[in-house]
Amino acid sequence: VPLAVFPKSSARAAAVPPSEADWSGFYDAHFEFVWRSLRRLGVREANLDDAAQEVFLIVFRRQDAFEHRSSSKTWLYGIAFFVARRFARASARDASAPIPEELPDTREPTPHEVVARAQSVRLVHAALDLLEAEKRAVFVLAELEQLSAVEIAEVIGAPLNTVYSRLRAARRDFDGALRRIEARTPRRSL
Amino acid sequence: MSELSSEARRLIAAMADADGPPRDRQAQVKQQLFLRMSAVAAGAVIAKSAFAAPSSALSLPVAAKATVTLGTLATAAAIGGMVGLGVVIPAAITTSKPASSAAIRSPSQSTRPHLAAKTTYPMPSASALASAAPRASEPTSFVEVAAPREEPAQRSAVSSTIARTAALPDAHETSAAADTRLAEEVALLNAARRELAGGHGAQALALVERHARRFPDGALRQERTAAKVLALCELGRVESAAALARALLAAAPESPLRQRLEQSCAFTLNQRKSSGQ
């Protein structure tokens, strides 16, 4: 999804604020991405709507930055990261806690893949929940969102070396979490 | 760097982007968001004590410098500066569905507009909204005015999502319904405000009275009264305007609308009266 919403044409003079349709279009183009990112970063289901609103409020409030940086993918990630941190769980989920069954599989059921996909969503999110918040963020941005280490460093405001070391640790923890979860989960058809 | 296990990679790949929002969430959150944005804008306008802002009707006055109160919709703040103060509620909020509690769980849900994630709908222009308003007569008309036409082919897809989307907590539904109602109120009074800005007192008055009929106990009844004062001023009915303004300010002396009223014809007359002129 391209992030650039506003044409950078000279026709849009600096004095002309983005129109309502611009805002609306930006929202429509990015809501799903924002919501999903927040969820992946650990915002609770009950808080996702509020957190998503907050992301857009920040985006829209910083109108100047909005217009100049709306093409920057990392910028939006950065805001989502900032908001997610405020909403994030106080601590990572207890490793012995049951896998949350309430995680909805939120997509249209397309016959064969549905079960497997829903199962994947549950497992991945359950494993993410077992990561420490900082590792989780790096892991999500790298493995789920496919950001480069340099981009991640920009988003989370940490040195590149820190990103690498956190990612290394996060991968290890994620694998370990998956093993623990699957060890005590009756394997469903995948 | 240590690599992720193949099992983990497989799972992540299998998950794809299936952990996105439920389909109806985009519209719901949008409505709430834009109400909150209008609240922010209203607060900023009041703080600057601006008035009679020009009707750049389609520019959403996002208050760049306003301090945002992030919480539940602050109704009072949202409406405080609305009438005549240039706060524009984006027409986009009217694209959301009618969200009464009953509707959310009822079978008729299958006929609700299908909001595909990648779909954008044309937003009604302010003028379209304003011109549509006086004609609308059904309780959900504002919603319907802007609701996208649902393709019949989409219905089956929509209905298959119902079971899952019905899992919203009750509190969410209630606030969504309240937000929808408030959005309709706001839309009506904004339409009135635009008529006022255009110097169309009669049309503004009609919209105000329409609001009074539909939302006699509406959350925006004070704003309605204030808008009526301004409409009466526009029509030259100064005595009526003054009486109404007196009544409003007597009932709500701390109203954030006071300043706006004090700048209207009503206050000028009242002032002359009280000073014995």
PDB file of N, CA and C in Angstrom, chain A residues 1 17-21 23-24 27-28 31-32 35-36 39-40 49-50 52-54 56-57 60-61 63 86 105-109 117 120-121 123-125 139 143-144 164 167-168 171 174-175 178 182 187 190, chain B residues 1-2 4-5 7-12 14-23 25-26 29-30 32-34 36-37 58-60 62-64 66 68 70 90-92 117-118 120 123 157 160-161 164 172:
ATOM      1  N   VAL A   1       0.844  -1.187   0.000  1.00  0.00           N
ATOM      2  CA  VAL A   1       0.000   0.000   0.000  1.00  0.00           C
ATOM      3  C   VAL A   1       0.883   1.241   0.000  1.00  0.00           C
ATOM      4  N   PRO A  17      -4.953  23.561   3.298  1.00  0.00           N
ATOM      5  CA  PRO A  17      -4.852  22.360   4.129  1.00  0.00           C
ATOM      6  C   PRO A  17      -5.411  21.168   3.397  1.00  0.00           C
ATOM      7  N   PRO A  18      -5.025  20.006   3.827  1.00  0.00           N
ATOM      8  CA  PRO A  18      -5.587  18.816   3.213  1.00  0.00           C
ATOM      9  C   PRO A  18      -7.109  18.849   3.344  1.00  0.00           C
ATOM     10  N   SER A  19      -7.760  18.454   2.315  1.00  0.00           N
ATOM     11  CA  SER A  19      -9.218  18.487   2.364  1.00  0.00           C
ATOM     12  C   SER A  19      -9.730  17.326   3.193  1.00  0.00           C
ATOM     13  N   GLU A  20     -10.972  17.424   3.505  1.00  0.00           N
ATOM     14  CA  GLU A  20     -11.630  16.349   4.232  1.00  0.00           C
ATOM     15  C   GLU A  20     -11.488  15.018   3.493  1.00  0.00           C
ATOM     16  N   ALA A  21     -11.600  15.099   2.178  1.00  0.00           N
ATOM     17  CA  ALA A  21     -11.459  13.868   1.402  1.00  0.00           C
ATOM     18  C   ALA A  21     -10.044  13.315   1.532  1.00  0.00           C
ATOM     19  N   TRP A  23      -8.100  13.563   4.213  1.00  0.00           N
ATOM     20  CA  TRP A  23      -8.039  12.870   5.503  1.00  0.00           C
ATOM     21  C   TRP A  23      -8.736  11.534   5.421  1.00  0.00           C
ATOM     22  N   SER A  24      -9.902  11.612   4.843  1.00  0.00           N
ATOM     23  CA  SER A  24     -10.698  10.393   4.765  1.00  0.00           C
ATOM     24  C   SER A  24      -9.986   9.324   3.944  1.00  0.00           C
ATOM     25  N   TYR A  27      -7.132   7.887   5.905  1.00  0.00           N
ATOM     26  CA  TYR A  27      -7.635   6.946   6.912  1.00  0.00           C
ATOM     27  C   TYR A  27      -7.980   5.610   6.259  1.00  0.00           C
ATOM     28  N   ASP A  28      -8.735   5.671   5.194  1.00  0.00           N
ATOM     29  CA  ASP A  28      -9.168   4.433   4.549  1.00  0.00           C
ATOM     30  C   ASP A  28      -7.981   3.618   4.042  1.00  0.00           C
ATOM     31  N   PHE A  31      -5.991   2.454   7.636  1.00  0.00           N
ATOM     32  CA  PHE A  31      -6.578   1.961   8.883  1.00  0.00           C
ATOM     33  C   PHE A  31      -6.194   0.513   9.166  1.00  0.00           C
ATOM     34  N   GLU A  32      -6.369  -0.308   8.173  1.00  0.00           N
ATOM     35  CA  GLU A  32      -6.116  -1.740   8.387  1.00  0.00           C
ATOM     36  C   GLU A  32      -4.668  -1.962   8.822  1.00  0.00           C
ATOM     37  N   TRP A  35      -4.179  -0.636  12.429  1.00  0.00           N
ATOM     38  CA  TRP A  35      -4.850  -1.496  13.420  1.00  0.00           C
ATOM     39  C   TRP A  35      -4.078  -2.795  13.615  1.00  0.00           C
ATOM     40  N   ARG A  36      -3.683  -3.373  12.505  1.00  0.00           N
ATOM     41  CA  ARG A  36      -2.960  -4.644  12.574  1.00  0.00           C
ATOM     42  C   ARG A  36      -1.600  -4.476  13.253  1.00  0.00           C
ATOM     43  N   ARG A  39      -2.003  -4.179  16.917  1.00  0.00           N
ATOM     44  CA  ARG A  39      -2.306  -5.486  17.509  1.00  0.00           C
ATOM     45  C   ARG A  39      -1.041  -6.317  17.619  1.00  0.00           C
ATOM     46  N   ARG A  40      -0.274  -6.293  16.580  1.00  0.00           N
ATOM     47  CA  ARG A  40       0.953  -7.078  16.591  1.00  0.00           C
ATOM     48  C   ARG A  40       1.937  -6.556  17.626  1.00  0.00           C
ATOM     49  N   ASP A  49      -9.213  -0.129  19.083  1.00  0.00           N
ATOM     50  CA  ASP A  49      -9.898   0.973  18.411  1.00  0.00           C
ATOM     51  C   ASP A  49      -9.385   2.319  18.900  1.00  0.00           C
ATOM     52  N   ASP A  50      -9.271   2.420  20.206  1.00  0.00           N
ATOM     53  CA  ASP A  50      -8.781   3.679  20.767  1.00  0.00           C
ATOM     54  C   ASP A  50      -7.355   3.969  20.315  1.00  0.00           C
ATOM     55  N   ALA A  52      -5.886   2.930  17.617  1.00  0.00           N
ATOM     56  CA  ALA A  52      -5.881   3.302  16.202  1.00  0.00           C
ATOM     57  C   ALA A  52      -6.316   4.753  16.030  1.00  0.00           C
ATOM     58  N   GLN A  53      -7.329   5.135  16.773  1.00  0.00           N
ATOM     59  CA  GLN A  53      -7.766   6.532  16.705  1.00  0.00           C
ATOM     60  C   GLN A  53      -6.631   7.460  17.096  1.00  0.00           C
ATOM     61  N   GLU A  54      -5.929   7.055  18.114  1.00  0.00           N
ATOM     62  CA  GLU A  54      -4.861   7.933  18.592  1.00  0.00           C
ATOM     63  C   GLU A  54      -3.767   8.104  17.539  1.00  0.00           C
ATOM     64  N   PHE A  56      -4.168   8.073  14.350  1.00  0.00           N
ATOM     65  CA  PHE A  56      -4.618   9.008  13.321  1.00  0.00           C
ATOM     66  C   PHE A  56      -4.744  10.428  13.858  1.00  0.00           C
ATOM     67  N   LEU A  57      -5.111  10.552  15.106  1.00  0.00           N
ATOM     68  CA  LEU A  57      -5.174  11.893  15.681  1.00  0.00           C
ATOM     69  C   LEU A  57      -3.799  12.541  15.646  1.00  0.00           C
ATOM     70  N   PHE A  60      -2.991  13.417  12.020  1.00  0.00           N
ATOM     71  CA  PHE A  60      -3.755  14.547  11.498  1.00  0.00           C
ATOM     72  C   PHE A  60      -3.394  15.848  12.208  1.00  0.00           C
ATOM     73  N   ARG A  61      -3.042  15.710  13.462  1.00  0.00           N
ATOM     74  CA  ARG A  61      -2.705  16.908  14.214  1.00  0.00           C
ATOM     75  C   ARG A  61      -1.404  17.516  13.691  1.00  0.00           C
ATOM     76  N   GLN A  63      -0.150  18.292  11.006  1.00  0.00           N
ATOM     77  CA  GLN A  63      -0.510  18.451   9.603  1.00  0.00           C
ATOM     78  C   GLN A  63       0.701  18.717   8.712  1.00  0.00           C
ATOM     79  N   ARG A  86       2.366   3.031  24.643  1.00  0.00           N
ATOM     80  CA  ARG A  86       1.531   3.589  25.710  1.00  0.00           C
ATOM     81  C   ARG A  86       0.380   2.674  26.060  1.00  0.00           C
ATOM     82  N   ASP A 105     -10.202 -14.700  14.494  1.00  0.00           N
ATOM     83  CA  ASP A 105      -9.719 -14.730  13.115  1.00  0.00           C
ATOM     84  C   ASP A 105     -10.631 -13.784  12.371  1.00  0.00           C
ATOM     85  N   THR A 106     -10.066 -12.727  11.924  1.00  0.00           N
ATOM     86  CA  THR A 106     -10.902 -11.586  11.582  1.00  0.00           C
ATOM     87  C   THR A 106     -11.243 -11.512  10.107  1.00  0.00           C
ATOM     88  N   ARG A 107     -10.759 -12.414   9.329  1.00  0.00           N
ATOM     89  CA  ARG A 107     -10.939 -12.269   7.899  1.00  0.00           C
ATOM     90  C   ARG A 107     -12.037 -13.137   7.343  1.00  0.00           C
ATOM     91  N   GLU A 108     -12.373 -12.827   6.160  1.00  0.00           N
ATOM     92  CA  GLU A 108     -13.353 -13.618   5.451  1.00  0.00           C
ATOM     93  C   GLU A 108     -12.880 -15.052   5.364  1.00  0.00           C
ATOM     94  N   PRO A 109     -13.717 -15.968   5.749  1.00  0.00           N
ATOM     95  CA  PRO A 109     -13.297 -17.355   5.627  1.00  0.00           C
ATOM     96  C   PRO A 109     -13.244 -17.789   4.165  1.00  0.00           C
ATOM     97  N   ARG A 117      -5.127 -20.719   8.787  1.00  0.00           N
ATOM     98  CA  ARG A 117      -4.764 -19.315   8.959  1.00  0.00           C
ATOM     99  C   ARG A 117      -5.155 -18.816  10.348  1.00  0.00           C
ATOM    100  N   SER A 120      -2.780 -20.099  12.699  1.00  0.00           N
ATOM    101  CA  SER A 120      -1.509 -19.378  12.621  1.00  0.00           C
ATOM    102  C   SER A 120      -1.608 -18.052  13.358  1.00  0.00           C
ATOM    103  N   VAL A 121      -2.715 -17.370  13.146  1.00  0.00           N
ATOM    104  CA  VAL A 121      -2.898 -16.090  13.833  1.00  0.00           C
ATOM    105  C   VAL A 121      -2.816 -16.295  15.336  1.00  0.00           C
ATOM    106  N   LEU A 123      -1.457 -18.745  17.040  1.00  0.00           N
ATOM    107  CA  LEU A 123      -0.135 -19.165  17.508  1.00  0.00           C
ATOM    108  C   LEU A 123       0.864 -18.013  17.472  1.00  0.00           C
ATOM    109  N   VAL A 124       0.877 -17.315  16.366  1.00  0.00           N
ATOM    110  CA  VAL A 124       1.850 -16.225  16.249  1.00  0.00           C
ATOM    111  C   VAL A 124       1.601 -15.178  17.330  1.00  0.00           C
ATOM    112  N   HIS A 125       0.346 -14.837  17.517  1.00  0.00           N
ATOM    113  CA  HIS A 125       0.064 -13.814  18.514  1.00  0.00           C
ATOM    114  C   HIS A 125       0.306 -14.312  19.930  1.00  0.00           C
ATOM    115  N   PHE A 139      10.867  -7.580  16.648  1.00  0.00           N
ATOM    116  CA  PHE A 139      10.508  -8.795  15.926  1.00  0.00           C
ATOM    117  C   PHE A 139       9.371  -8.524  14.936  1.00  0.00           C
ATOM    118  N   GLU A 143      10.132  -9.191  11.173  1.00  0.00           N
ATOM    119  CA  GLU A 143       9.661 -10.460  10.610  1.00  0.00           C
ATOM    120  C   GLU A 143       8.253 -10.376  10.048  1.00  0.00           C
ATOM    121  N   LEU A 144       7.428  -9.537  10.624  1.00  0.00           N
ATOM    122  CA  LEU A 144       6.062  -9.440  10.123  1.00  0.00           C
ATOM    123  C   LEU A 144       5.905  -8.287   9.147  1.00  0.00           C
ATOM    124  N   TYR A 164      19.925  -5.081  16.090  1.00  0.00           N
ATOM    125  CA  TYR A 164      20.411  -6.422  15.730  1.00  0.00           C
ATOM    126  C   TYR A 164      20.385  -7.366  16.928  1.00  0.00           C
ATOM    127  N   LEU A 167      16.843  -8.224  17.882  1.00  0.00           N
ATOM    128  CA  LEU A 167      16.204  -9.104  16.909  1.00  0.00           C
ATOM    129  C   LEU A 167      16.701 -10.540  17.087  1.00  0.00           C
ATOM    130  N   ARG A 168      17.992 -10.648  17.314  1.00  0.00           N
ATOM    131  CA  ARG A 168      18.569 -11.980  17.537  1.00  0.00           C
ATOM    132  C   ARG A 168      17.886 -12.638  18.739  1.00  0.00           C
ATOM    133  N   ARG A 171      14.166 -13.478  18.040  1.00  0.00           N
ATOM    134  CA  ARG A 171      13.955 -14.694  17.236  1.00  0.00           C
ATOM    135  C   ARG A 171      14.088 -15.937  18.091  1.00  0.00           C
ATOM    136  N   PHE A 174      11.090 -16.109  20.338  1.00  0.00           N
ATOM    137  CA  PHE A 174       9.874 -16.437  19.600  1.00  0.00           C
ATOM    138  C   PHE A 174       9.825 -17.935  19.294  1.00  0.00           C
ATOM    139  N   ASP A 175      10.947 -18.460  18.832  1.00  0.00           N
ATOM    140  CA  ASP A 175      10.999 -19.909  18.576  1.00  0.00           C
ATOM    141  C   ASP A 175      10.722 -20.697  19.847  1.00  0.00           C
ATOM    142  N   LEU A 178       7.058 -20.501  20.703  1.00  0.00           N
ATOM    143  CA  LEU A 178       6.264 -21.370  19.833  1.00  0.00           C
ATOM    144  C   LEU A 178       6.351 -22.822  20.284  1.00  0.00           C
ATOM    145  N   GLU A 182       3.176 -24.999  21.426  1.00  0.00           N
ATOM    146  CA  GLU A 182       2.754 -26.172  20.665  1.00  0.00           C
ATOM    147  C   GLU A 182       2.872 -27.435  21.488  1.00  0.00           C
ATOM    148  N   ARG A 187      -2.497 -30.517  18.668  1.00  0.00           N
ATOM    149  CA  ARG A 187      -2.280 -30.019  17.318  1.00  0.00           C
ATOM    150  C   ARG A 187      -3.530 -30.225  16.477  1.00  0.00           C
ATOM    151  N   LEU A 190      -3.544 -28.694  10.379  1.00  0.00           N
ATOM    152  CA  LEU A 190      -2.901 -27.538   9.787  1.00  0.00           C
ATOM    153  C   LEU A 190      -2.606 -27.819   8.317  1.00  0.00           C
TER     154      LEU A 190
ATOM    155  N   MET B   1      23.714 -13.594  11.988  1.00  0.00           N
ATOM    156  CA  MET B   1      22.597 -13.476  12.914  1.00  0.00           C
ATOM    157  C   MET B   1      21.785 -14.768  12.903  1.00  0.00           C
ATOM    158  N   SER B   2      21.374 -15.173  14.060  1.00  0.00           N
ATOM    159  CA  SER B   2      20.597 -16.409  14.130  1.00  0.00           C
ATOM    160  C   SER B   2      19.306 -16.226  13.348  1.00  0.00           C
ATOM    161  N   LEU B   4      15.417 -17.346  12.135  1.00  0.00           N
ATOM    162  CA  LEU B   4      14.179 -17.860  12.703  1.00  0.00           C
ATOM    163  C   LEU B   4      13.978 -19.304  12.234  1.00  0.00           C
ATOM    164  N   SER B   5      13.369 -20.087  13.069  1.00  0.00           N
ATOM    165  CA  SER B   5      13.119 -21.482  12.684  1.00  0.00           C
ATOM    166  C   SER B   5      12.172 -21.534  11.500  1.00  0.00           C
ATOM    167  N   GLU B   7       9.728 -23.441  11.154  1.00  0.00           N
ATOM    168  CA  GLU B   7       8.354 -23.537  11.637  1.00  0.00           C
ATOM    169  C   GLU B   7       7.771 -22.144  11.893  1.00  0.00           C
ATOM    170  N   ALA B   8       8.577 -21.324  12.521  1.00  0.00           N
ATOM    171  CA  ALA B   8       8.109 -19.964  12.789  1.00  0.00           C
ATOM    172  C   ALA B   8       7.852 -19.219  11.485  1.00  0.00           C
ATOM    173  N   ARG B   9       8.753 -19.367  10.557  1.00  0.00           N
ATOM    174  CA  ARG B   9       8.570 -18.692   9.265  1.00  0.00           C
ATOM    175  C   ARG B   9       7.300 -19.181   8.577  1.00  0.00           C
ATOM    176  N   ARG B  10       7.074 -20.485   8.672  1.00  0.00           N
ATOM    177  CA  ARG B  10       5.896 -21.044   8.021  1.00  0.00           C
ATOM    178  C   ARG B  10       4.620 -20.454   8.636  1.00  0.00           C
ATOM    179  N   LEU B  11       4.628 -20.377   9.952  1.00  0.00           N
ATOM    180  CA  LEU B  11       3.445 -19.846  10.627  1.00  0.00           C
ATOM    181  C   LEU B  11       3.194 -18.389  10.258  1.00  0.00           C
ATOM    182  N   ILE B  12       4.255 -17.637  10.262  1.00  0.00           N
ATOM    183  CA  ILE B  12       4.102 -16.211   9.955  1.00  0.00           C
ATOM    184  C   ILE B  12       3.615 -16.042   8.522  1.00  0.00           C
ATOM    185  N   ALA B  14       1.890 -18.235   6.894  1.00  0.00           N
ATOM    186  CA  ALA B  14       0.514 -18.735   6.819  1.00  0.00           C
ATOM    187  C   ALA B  14      -0.467 -17.720   7.376  1.00  0.00           C
ATOM    188  N   MET B  15       0.002 -16.968   8.341  1.00  0.00           N
ATOM    189  CA  MET B  15      -0.870 -15.976   8.948  1.00  0.00           C
ATOM    190  C   MET B  15      -1.206 -14.883   7.934  1.00  0.00           C
ATOM    191  N   ALA B  16      -0.256 -14.637   7.053  1.00  0.00           N
ATOM    192  CA  ALA B  16      -0.417 -13.560   6.079  1.00  0.00           C
ATOM    193  C   ALA B  16      -0.816 -12.293   6.820  1.00  0.00           C
ATOM    194  N   ASP B  17      -1.828 -11.628   6.332  1.00  0.00           N
ATOM    195  CA  ASP B  17      -2.308 -10.434   7.022  1.00  0.00           C
ATOM    196  C   ASP B  17      -3.675 -10.715   7.616  1.00  0.00           C
ATOM    197  N   ALA B  18      -3.866 -11.951   8.011  1.00  0.00           N
ATOM    198  CA  ALA B  18      -5.200 -12.343   8.482  1.00  0.00           C
ATOM    199  C   ALA B  18      -5.496 -11.829   9.876  1.00  0.00           C
ATOM    200  N   ASP B  19      -4.565 -11.139  10.467  1.00  0.00           N
ATOM    201  CA  ASP B  19      -4.826 -10.625  11.810  1.00  0.00           C
ATOM    202  C   ASP B  19      -5.220  -9.157  11.765  1.00  0.00           C
ATOM    203  N   GLY B  20      -5.816  -8.783  10.669  1.00  0.00           N
ATOM    204  CA  GLY B  20      -6.284  -7.408  10.532  1.00  0.00           C
ATOM    205  C   GLY B  20      -7.607  -7.185  11.228  1.00  0.00           C
ATOM    206  N   PRO B  21      -8.137  -6.009  11.084  1.00  0.00           N
ATOM    207  CA  PRO B  21      -9.379  -5.670  11.785  1.00  0.00           C
ATOM    208  C   PRO B  21     -10.594  -6.358  11.173  1.00  0.00           C
ATOM    209  N   PRO B  22     -11.612  -6.575  11.979  1.00  0.00           N
ATOM    210  CA  PRO B  22     -12.882  -7.030  11.425  1.00  0.00           C
ATOM    211  C   PRO B  22     -13.407  -6.010  10.422  1.00  0.00           C
ATOM    212  N   ARG B  23     -14.222  -6.478   9.540  1.00  0.00           N
ATOM    213  CA  ARG B  23     -14.581  -5.626   8.409  1.00  0.00           C
ATOM    214  C   ARG B  23     -15.304  -4.346   8.794  1.00  0.00           C
ATOM    215  N   ARG B  25     -14.985  -2.671  11.381  1.00  0.00           N
ATOM    216  CA  ARG B  25     -14.278  -1.842  12.347  1.00  0.00           C
ATOM    217  C   ARG B  25     -13.805  -0.520  11.744  1.00  0.00           C
ATOM    218  N   GLN B  26     -13.447  -0.575  10.481  1.00  0.00           N
ATOM    219  CA  GLN B  26     -12.917   0.624   9.849  1.00  0.00           C
ATOM    220  C   GLN B  26     -13.925   1.776   9.915  1.00  0.00           C
ATOM    221  N   VAL B  29     -14.576   2.932  13.724  1.00  0.00           N
ATOM    222  CA  VAL B  29     -13.496   3.728  14.299  1.00  0.00           C
ATOM    223  C   VAL B  29     -13.410   5.080  13.606  1.00  0.00           C
ATOM    224  N   LYS B  30     -13.702   5.078  12.328  1.00  0.00           N
ATOM    225  CA  LYS B  30     -13.645   6.335  11.588  1.00  0.00           C
ATOM    226  C   LYS B  30     -14.636   7.335  12.150  1.00  0.00           C
ATOM    227  N   GLN B  32     -15.922   7.447  15.147  1.00  0.00           N
ATOM    228  CA  GLN B  32     -15.483   7.921  16.463  1.00  0.00           C
ATOM    229  C   GLN B  32     -14.309   8.879  16.335  1.00  0.00           C
ATOM    230  N   LEU B  33     -13.411   8.522  15.442  1.00  0.00           N
ATOM    231  CA  LEU B  33     -12.223   9.355  15.254  1.00  0.00           C
ATOM    232  C   LEU B  33     -12.607  10.761  14.805  1.00  0.00           C
ATOM    233  N   PHE B  34     -13.493  10.831  13.832  1.00  0.00           N
ATOM    234  CA  PHE B  34     -13.816  12.153  13.308  1.00  0.00           C
ATOM    235  C   PHE B  34     -14.615  12.964  14.315  1.00  0.00           C
ATOM    236  N   ARG B  36     -14.025  12.786  17.449  1.00  0.00           N
ATOM    237  CA  ARG B  36     -12.982  13.282  18.357  1.00  0.00           C
ATOM    238  C   ARG B  36     -12.200  14.421  17.725  1.00  0.00           C
ATOM    239  N   MET B  37     -11.961  14.305  16.437  1.00  0.00           N
ATOM    240  CA  MET B  37     -11.254  15.388  15.763  1.00  0.00           C
ATOM    241  C   MET B  37     -12.053  16.672  15.831  1.00  0.00           C
ATOM    242  N   LEU B  58     -15.103  22.461   3.633  1.00  0.00           N
ATOM    243  CA  LEU B  58     -14.566  21.120   3.461  1.00  0.00           C
ATOM    244  C   LEU B  58     -13.214  20.927   4.114  1.00  0.00           C
ATOM    245  N   SER B  59     -12.653  21.982   4.628  1.00  0.00           N
ATOM    246  CA  SER B  59     -11.369  21.780   5.275  1.00  0.00           C
ATOM    247  C   SER B  59     -11.617  21.393   6.711  1.00  0.00           C
ATOM    248  N   LEU B  60     -11.124  20.277   7.065  1.00  0.00           N
ATOM    249  CA  LEU B  60     -11.296  19.820   8.425  1.00  0.00           C
ATOM    250  C   LEU B  60     -10.361  20.627   9.308  1.00  0.00           C
ATOM    251  N   VAL B  62      -8.366  20.733  11.670  1.00  0.00           N
ATOM    252  CA  VAL B  62      -7.575  19.997  12.641  1.00  0.00           C
ATOM    253  C   VAL B  62      -6.739  21.003  13.412  1.00  0.00           C
ATOM    254  N   ALA B  63      -6.911  20.958  14.695  1.00  0.00           N
ATOM    255  CA  ALA B  63      -6.251  21.951  15.507  1.00  0.00           C
ATOM    256  C   ALA B  63      -4.802  21.565  15.734  1.00  0.00           C
ATOM    257  N   ALA B  64      -3.976  22.090  14.900  1.00  0.00           N
ATOM    258  CA  ALA B  64      -2.586  21.660  14.921  1.00  0.00           C
ATOM    259  C   ALA B  64      -1.934  21.926  16.264  1.00  0.00           C
ATOM    260  N   ALA B  66      -3.618  22.448  19.149  1.00  0.00           N
ATOM    261  CA  ALA B  66      -4.476  22.170  20.291  1.00  0.00           C
ATOM    262  C   ALA B  66      -3.943  21.010  21.106  1.00  0.00           C
ATOM    263  N   VAL B  68      -4.628  17.791  22.677  1.00  0.00           N
ATOM    264  CA  VAL B  68      -5.649  16.781  22.460  1.00  0.00           C
ATOM    265  C   VAL B  68      -5.930  16.052  23.753  1.00  0.00           C
ATOM    266  N   LEU B  70      -7.083  12.870  24.933  1.00  0.00           N
ATOM    267  CA  LEU B  70      -7.324  11.556  24.385  1.00  0.00           C
ATOM    268  C   LEU B  70      -8.104  10.748  25.383  1.00  0.00           C
ATOM    269  N   PRO B  90     -16.658  16.406   9.624  1.00  0.00           N
ATOM    270  CA  PRO B  90     -16.466  15.832   8.292  1.00  0.00           C
ATOM    271  C   PRO B  90     -17.655  15.008   7.881  1.00  0.00           C
ATOM    272  N   ALA B  91     -18.029  15.198   6.652  1.00  0.00           N
ATOM    273  CA  ALA B  91     -19.168  14.442   6.155  1.00  0.00           C
ATOM    274  C   ALA B  91     -18.884  12.956   6.177  1.00  0.00           C
ATOM    275  N   ALA B  92     -17.623  12.629   6.291  1.00  0.00           N
ATOM    276  CA  ALA B  92     -17.256  11.223   6.249  1.00  0.00           C
ATOM    277  C   ALA B  92     -17.926  10.423   7.347  1.00  0.00           C
ATOM    278  N   ALA B 117     -11.861  -3.515   3.177  1.00  0.00           N
ATOM    279  CA  ALA B 117     -10.735  -2.759   3.706  1.00  0.00           C
ATOM    280  C   ALA B 117     -10.125  -1.833   2.659  1.00  0.00           C
ATOM    281  N   LYS B 118     -10.093  -2.268   1.466  1.00  0.00           N
ATOM    282  CA  LYS B 118      -9.402  -1.478   0.447  1.00  0.00           C
ATOM    283  C   LYS B 118     -10.355  -0.523  -0.268  1.00  0.00           C
ATOM    284  N   THR B 120     -12.640   2.620  -0.847  1.00  0.00           N
ATOM    285  CA  THR B 120     -12.934   3.953  -0.349  1.00  0.00           C
ATOM    286  C   THR B 120     -14.206   4.435  -1.022  1.00  0.00           C
ATOM    287  N   MET B 123     -16.832  10.741  -0.517  1.00  0.00           N
ATOM    288  CA  MET B 123     -17.434  11.469   0.585  1.00  0.00           C
ATOM    289  C   MET B 123     -18.428  12.472   0.025  1.00  0.00           C
ATOM    290  N   ALA B 157     -21.075 -12.526   1.176  1.00  0.00           N
ATOM    291  CA  ALA B 157     -19.795 -12.382   1.860  1.00  0.00           C
ATOM    292  C   ALA B 157     -19.984 -11.653   3.178  1.00  0.00           C
ATOM    293  N   SER B 160     -21.604 -13.748   5.990  1.00  0.00           N
ATOM    294  CA  SER B 160     -20.775 -14.778   6.600  1.00  0.00           C
ATOM    295  C   SER B 160     -19.832 -14.206   7.637  1.00  0.00           C
ATOM    296  N   THR B 161     -19.715 -12.910   7.667  1.00  0.00           N
ATOM    297  CA  THR B 161     -18.858 -12.322   8.694  1.00  0.00           C
ATOM    298  C   THR B 161     -19.652 -11.931   9.931  1.00  0.00           C
ATOM    299  N   ARG B 164     -19.065 -13.413  13.484  1.00  0.00           N
ATOM    300  CA  ARG B 164     -17.871 -12.986  14.207  1.00  0.00           C
ATOM    301  C   ARG B 164     -17.925 -11.524  14.614  1.00  0.00           C
ATOM    302  N   HIS B 172     -19.347  -1.314  23.760  1.00  0.00           N
ATOM    303  CA  HIS B 172     -18.906  -0.770  22.488  1.00  0.00           C
ATOM    304  C   HIS B 172     -20.123  -0.406  21.639  1.00  0.00           C
TER     305      HIS B 172
END
